[in-house]
Short mmCIF file of C-alpha atoms in Angstrom, two decimals:
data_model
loop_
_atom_site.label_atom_id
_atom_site.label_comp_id
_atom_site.label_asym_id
_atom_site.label_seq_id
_atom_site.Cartn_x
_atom_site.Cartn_y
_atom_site.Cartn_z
CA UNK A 1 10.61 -11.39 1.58
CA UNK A 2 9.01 -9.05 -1.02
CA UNK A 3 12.03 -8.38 -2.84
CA UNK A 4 12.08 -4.26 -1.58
CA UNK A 5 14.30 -3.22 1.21
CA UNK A 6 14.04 -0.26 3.13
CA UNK A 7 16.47 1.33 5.62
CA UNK A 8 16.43 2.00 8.20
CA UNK A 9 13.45 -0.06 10.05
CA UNK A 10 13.09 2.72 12.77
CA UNK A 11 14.58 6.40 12.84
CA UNK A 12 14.05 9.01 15.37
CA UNK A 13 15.06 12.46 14.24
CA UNK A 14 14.86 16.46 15.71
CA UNK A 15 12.80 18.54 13.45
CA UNK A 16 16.19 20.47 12.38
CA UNK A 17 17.92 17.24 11.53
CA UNK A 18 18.56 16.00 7.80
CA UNK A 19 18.02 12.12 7.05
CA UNK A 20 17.06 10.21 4.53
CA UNK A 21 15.12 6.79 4.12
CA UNK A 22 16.42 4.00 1.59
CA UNK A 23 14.85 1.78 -0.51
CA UNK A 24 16.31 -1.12 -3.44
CA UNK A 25 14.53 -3.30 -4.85
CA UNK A 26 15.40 -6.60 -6.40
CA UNK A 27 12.73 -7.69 -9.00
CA UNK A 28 13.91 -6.06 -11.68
CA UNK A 29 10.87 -3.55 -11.55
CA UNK A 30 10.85 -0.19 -13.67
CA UNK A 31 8.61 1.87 -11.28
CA UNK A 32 8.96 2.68 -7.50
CA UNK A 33 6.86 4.48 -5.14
CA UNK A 34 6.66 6.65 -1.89
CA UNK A 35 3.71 5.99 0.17
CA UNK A 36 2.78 7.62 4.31
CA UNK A 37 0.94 5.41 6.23
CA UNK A 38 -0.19 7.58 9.63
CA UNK A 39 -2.74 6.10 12.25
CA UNK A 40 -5.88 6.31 11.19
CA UNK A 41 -6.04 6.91 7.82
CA UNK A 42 -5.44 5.22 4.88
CA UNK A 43 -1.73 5.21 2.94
CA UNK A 44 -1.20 8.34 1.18
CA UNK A 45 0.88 8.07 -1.91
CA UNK A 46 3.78 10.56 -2.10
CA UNK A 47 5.73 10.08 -5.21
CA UNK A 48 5.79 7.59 -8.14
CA UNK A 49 9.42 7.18 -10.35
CA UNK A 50 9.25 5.63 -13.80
CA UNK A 51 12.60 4.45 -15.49
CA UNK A 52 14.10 7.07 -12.92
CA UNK A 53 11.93 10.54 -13.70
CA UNK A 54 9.42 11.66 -11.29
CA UNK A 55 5.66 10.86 -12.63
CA UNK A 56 3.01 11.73 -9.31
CA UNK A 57 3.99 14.41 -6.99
CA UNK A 58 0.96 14.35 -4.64
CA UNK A 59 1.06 17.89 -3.48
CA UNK A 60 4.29 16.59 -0.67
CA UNK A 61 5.72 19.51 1.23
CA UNK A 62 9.42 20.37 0.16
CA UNK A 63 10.55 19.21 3.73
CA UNK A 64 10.33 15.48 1.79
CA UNK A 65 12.63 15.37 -1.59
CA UNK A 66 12.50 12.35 -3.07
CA UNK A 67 15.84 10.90 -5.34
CA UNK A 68 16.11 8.13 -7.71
CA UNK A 69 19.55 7.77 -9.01
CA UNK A 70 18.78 4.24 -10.73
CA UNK A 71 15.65 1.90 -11.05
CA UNK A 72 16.41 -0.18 -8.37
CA UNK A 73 17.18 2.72 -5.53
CA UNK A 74 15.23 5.20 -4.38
CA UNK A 75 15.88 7.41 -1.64
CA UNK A 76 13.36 9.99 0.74
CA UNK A 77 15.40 12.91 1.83
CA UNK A 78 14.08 14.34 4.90
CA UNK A 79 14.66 17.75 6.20
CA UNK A 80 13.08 20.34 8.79
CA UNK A 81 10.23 17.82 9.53
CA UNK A 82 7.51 18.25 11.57
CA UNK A 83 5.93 16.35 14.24
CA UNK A 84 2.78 15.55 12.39
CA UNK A 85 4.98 13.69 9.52
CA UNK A 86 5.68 10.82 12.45
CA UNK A 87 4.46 7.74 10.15
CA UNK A 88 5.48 5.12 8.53
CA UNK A 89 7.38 5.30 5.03
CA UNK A 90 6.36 2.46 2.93
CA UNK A 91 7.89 2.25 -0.21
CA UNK A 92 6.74 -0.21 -3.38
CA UNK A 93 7.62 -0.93 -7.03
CA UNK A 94 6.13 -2.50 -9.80
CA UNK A 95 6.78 -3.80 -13.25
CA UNK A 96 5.64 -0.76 -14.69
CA UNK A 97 3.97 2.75 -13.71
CA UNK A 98 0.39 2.94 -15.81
CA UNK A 99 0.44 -1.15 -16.35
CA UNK A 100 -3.82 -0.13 -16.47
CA UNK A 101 -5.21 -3.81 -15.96
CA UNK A 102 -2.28 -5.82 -16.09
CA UNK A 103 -0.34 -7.37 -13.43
CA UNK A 104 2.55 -5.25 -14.26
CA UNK A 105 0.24 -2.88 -11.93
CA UNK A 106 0.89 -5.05 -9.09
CA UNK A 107 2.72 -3.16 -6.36
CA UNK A 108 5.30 -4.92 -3.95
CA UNK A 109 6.06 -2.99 -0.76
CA UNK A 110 8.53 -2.95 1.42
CA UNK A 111 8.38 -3.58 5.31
CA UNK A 112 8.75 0.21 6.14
CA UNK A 113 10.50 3.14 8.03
CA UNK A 114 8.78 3.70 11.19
CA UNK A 115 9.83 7.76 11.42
CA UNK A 116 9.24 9.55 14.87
CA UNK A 117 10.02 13.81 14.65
CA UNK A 118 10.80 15.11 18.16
CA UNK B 1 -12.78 11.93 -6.91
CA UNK B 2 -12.24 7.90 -5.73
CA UNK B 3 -13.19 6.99 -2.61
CA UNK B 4 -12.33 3.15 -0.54
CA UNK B 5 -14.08 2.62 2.65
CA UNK B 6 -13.03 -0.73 4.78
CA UNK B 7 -16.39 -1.80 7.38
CA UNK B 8 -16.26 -3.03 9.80
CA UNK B 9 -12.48 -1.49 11.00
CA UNK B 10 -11.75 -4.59 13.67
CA UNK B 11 -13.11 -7.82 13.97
CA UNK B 12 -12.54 -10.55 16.27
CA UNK B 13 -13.39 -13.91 15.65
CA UNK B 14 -13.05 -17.67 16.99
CA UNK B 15 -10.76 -19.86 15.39
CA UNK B 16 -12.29 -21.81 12.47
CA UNK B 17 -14.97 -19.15 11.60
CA UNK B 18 -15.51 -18.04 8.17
CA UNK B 19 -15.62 -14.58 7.59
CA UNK B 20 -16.06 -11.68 5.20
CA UNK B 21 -14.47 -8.23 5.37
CA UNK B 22 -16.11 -5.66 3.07
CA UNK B 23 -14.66 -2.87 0.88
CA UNK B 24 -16.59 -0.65 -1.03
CA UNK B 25 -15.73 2.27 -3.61
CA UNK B 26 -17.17 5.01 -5.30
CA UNK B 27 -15.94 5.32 -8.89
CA UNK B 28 -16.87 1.78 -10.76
CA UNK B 29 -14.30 2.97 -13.56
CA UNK B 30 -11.51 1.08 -11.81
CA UNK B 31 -8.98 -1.15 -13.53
CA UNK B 32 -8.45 -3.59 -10.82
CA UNK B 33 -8.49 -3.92 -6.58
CA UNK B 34 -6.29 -5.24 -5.04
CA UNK B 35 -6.38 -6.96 -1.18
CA UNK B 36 -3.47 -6.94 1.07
CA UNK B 37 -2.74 -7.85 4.06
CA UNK B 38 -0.54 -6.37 6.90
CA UNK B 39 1.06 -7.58 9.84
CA UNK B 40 2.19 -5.35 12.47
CA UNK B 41 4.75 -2.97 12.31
CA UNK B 42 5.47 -4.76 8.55
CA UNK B 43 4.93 -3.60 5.02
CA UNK B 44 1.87 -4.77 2.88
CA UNK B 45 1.71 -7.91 1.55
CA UNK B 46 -0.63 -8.65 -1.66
CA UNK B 47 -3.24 -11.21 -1.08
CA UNK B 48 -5.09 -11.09 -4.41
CA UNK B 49 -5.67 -8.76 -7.41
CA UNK B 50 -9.03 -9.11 -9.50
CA UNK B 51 -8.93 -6.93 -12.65
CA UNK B 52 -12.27 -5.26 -13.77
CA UNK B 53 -13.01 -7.90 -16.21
CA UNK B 54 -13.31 -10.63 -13.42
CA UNK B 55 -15.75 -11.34 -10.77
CA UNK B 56 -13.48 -13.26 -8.46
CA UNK B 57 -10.20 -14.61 -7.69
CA UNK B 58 -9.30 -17.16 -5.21
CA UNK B 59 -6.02 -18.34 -3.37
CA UNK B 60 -5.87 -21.02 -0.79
CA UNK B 61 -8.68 -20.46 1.92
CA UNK B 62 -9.12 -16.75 -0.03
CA UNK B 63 -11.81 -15.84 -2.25
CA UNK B 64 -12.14 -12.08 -3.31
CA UNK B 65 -14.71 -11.08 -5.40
CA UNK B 66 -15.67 -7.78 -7.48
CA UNK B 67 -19.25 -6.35 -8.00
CA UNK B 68 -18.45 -2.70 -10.10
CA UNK B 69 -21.80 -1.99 -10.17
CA UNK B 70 -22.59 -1.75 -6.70
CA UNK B 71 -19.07 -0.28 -5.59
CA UNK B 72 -18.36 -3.97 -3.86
CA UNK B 73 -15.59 -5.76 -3.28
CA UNK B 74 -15.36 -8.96 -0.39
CA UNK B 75 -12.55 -10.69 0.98
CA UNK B 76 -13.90 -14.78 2.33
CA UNK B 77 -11.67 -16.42 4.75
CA UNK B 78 -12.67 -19.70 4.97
CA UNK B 79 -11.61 -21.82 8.04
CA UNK B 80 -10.03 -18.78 10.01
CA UNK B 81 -6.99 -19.85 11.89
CA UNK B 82 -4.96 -17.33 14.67
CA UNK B 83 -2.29 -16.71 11.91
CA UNK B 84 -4.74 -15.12 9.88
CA UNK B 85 -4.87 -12.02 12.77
CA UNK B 86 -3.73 -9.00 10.51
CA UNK B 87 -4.84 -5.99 9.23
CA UNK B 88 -6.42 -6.45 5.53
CA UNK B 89 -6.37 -3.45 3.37
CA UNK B 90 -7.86 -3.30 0.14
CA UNK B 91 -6.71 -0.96 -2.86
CA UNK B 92 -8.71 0.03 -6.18
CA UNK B 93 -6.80 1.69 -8.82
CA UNK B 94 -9.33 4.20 -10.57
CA UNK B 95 -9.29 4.07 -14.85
CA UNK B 96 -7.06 6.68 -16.09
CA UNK B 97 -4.72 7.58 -13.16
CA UNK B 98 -3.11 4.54 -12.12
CA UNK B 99 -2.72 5.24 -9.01
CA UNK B 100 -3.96 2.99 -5.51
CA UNK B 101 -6.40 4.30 -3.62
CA UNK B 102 -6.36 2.63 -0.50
CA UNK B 103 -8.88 2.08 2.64
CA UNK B 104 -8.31 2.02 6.15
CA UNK B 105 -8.31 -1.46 6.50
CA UNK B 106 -9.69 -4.07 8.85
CA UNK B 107 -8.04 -5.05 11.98
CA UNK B 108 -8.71 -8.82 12.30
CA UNK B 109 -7.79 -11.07 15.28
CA UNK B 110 -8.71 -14.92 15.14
CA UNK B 111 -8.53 -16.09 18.89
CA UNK B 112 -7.26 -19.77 19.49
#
């Protein structure tokens, strides 16, 4: 175990459906992250939180709002999705966001939401 | 603009081969990179991190090193067993952003 738990492990949803994909992590970690891993290509990174504000917004559509009501939750609300966003969710934290070349860079991920949009 | 390339994208190997998967990168200005591995249908899990200062870093039957001026970075298995069959991705975080830029990874089976 990594210490970051994300639910739920699998989720099917109808593009006009609202969900959304939980993480909480138990390190004690001051920045969290969003990352899409599709086939094929490499993990994209979504979103980055830092003590709880928003830091990276990688150019996401608004169908994917992100929420983190504390440092150790973070939540993916999903809405009006497409097929193409059928990937998996990964989410990670670290000690800190902008750690440069410390180890408080390292990330620790999660095992994932696997996300199919019918 | 960084760029991570993983070559080749699957190996397979017999047990008890030593190996090297490859990652290179474009922008030498990078703070560290970072090698995880990946099992299926599972989140990453980090192997070892080797910040820009360092050459190498080992763990176990691991040894990663780090050549910034050619845009290098190796993974060495040593003594490959079937639990070793994974995807390995690597990750370089670029000076001044932060942020990981990952490859696609190498699919790796070890056959008994």
């Amino acid at each position: 175990e990594t210490g970051v738990t994300q639910t739920p492990r699998h989720l099917v949803m109808g593009m006009t459906n609202k969900k959304s994909l939980k993480c909480e992590q138990h390190l004690g970690h001051n920045a969290m992250y969003w990352y899409k891993q599709s086939a094929k290509k490499p993990l994209e990174l979504m979103f980055v939180y830092s003590l709880e504000e928003r830091v990276e917004n990688n150019s996401v559509p608004s169908r994917f709002s992100p929420e983190c009501p504390n440092s150790s939750h973070l939540f993916l609300h999903l809405h009006t999705l497409q097929p193409e966003d059928s990937a998996l969710y990964l989410c990670a934290s670290s000690q800190e966001w902008g750690g440069g070349r410390s180890a408080k860079n390292i990330q620790y991920f999660g095992a994932g939401t696997r996300l199919s949009v019918l | 603009k960084q760029e991570v390339t993983q070559i080749p994208a699957a190996l397979s190997v017999p047990e008890g081969e030593n190996l090297v998967l490859n990652c290179s990168f474009t922008d030498s200005a990078i703070y560290n990179l970072q090698w995880f591995r990946q099992d299926p249908g599972k989140g990453l899990t980090s192997l070892l991190l080797i910040q820009s200062s360092q050459r190498e870093q080992t763990s176990g039957r691991l040894n990663a090193s780090l050549d910034k001026s050619s845009g290098r970075s190796t993974l060495y298995i040593a003594a490959s067993q079937p639990g070793d069959s994974a995807t390995y991705l690597c990750a370089a975080t670029t000076s001044g952003t932060y942020k990981y830029i990952f490859g696609t990874g190498t699919r790796l089976k070890v056959l008994a």
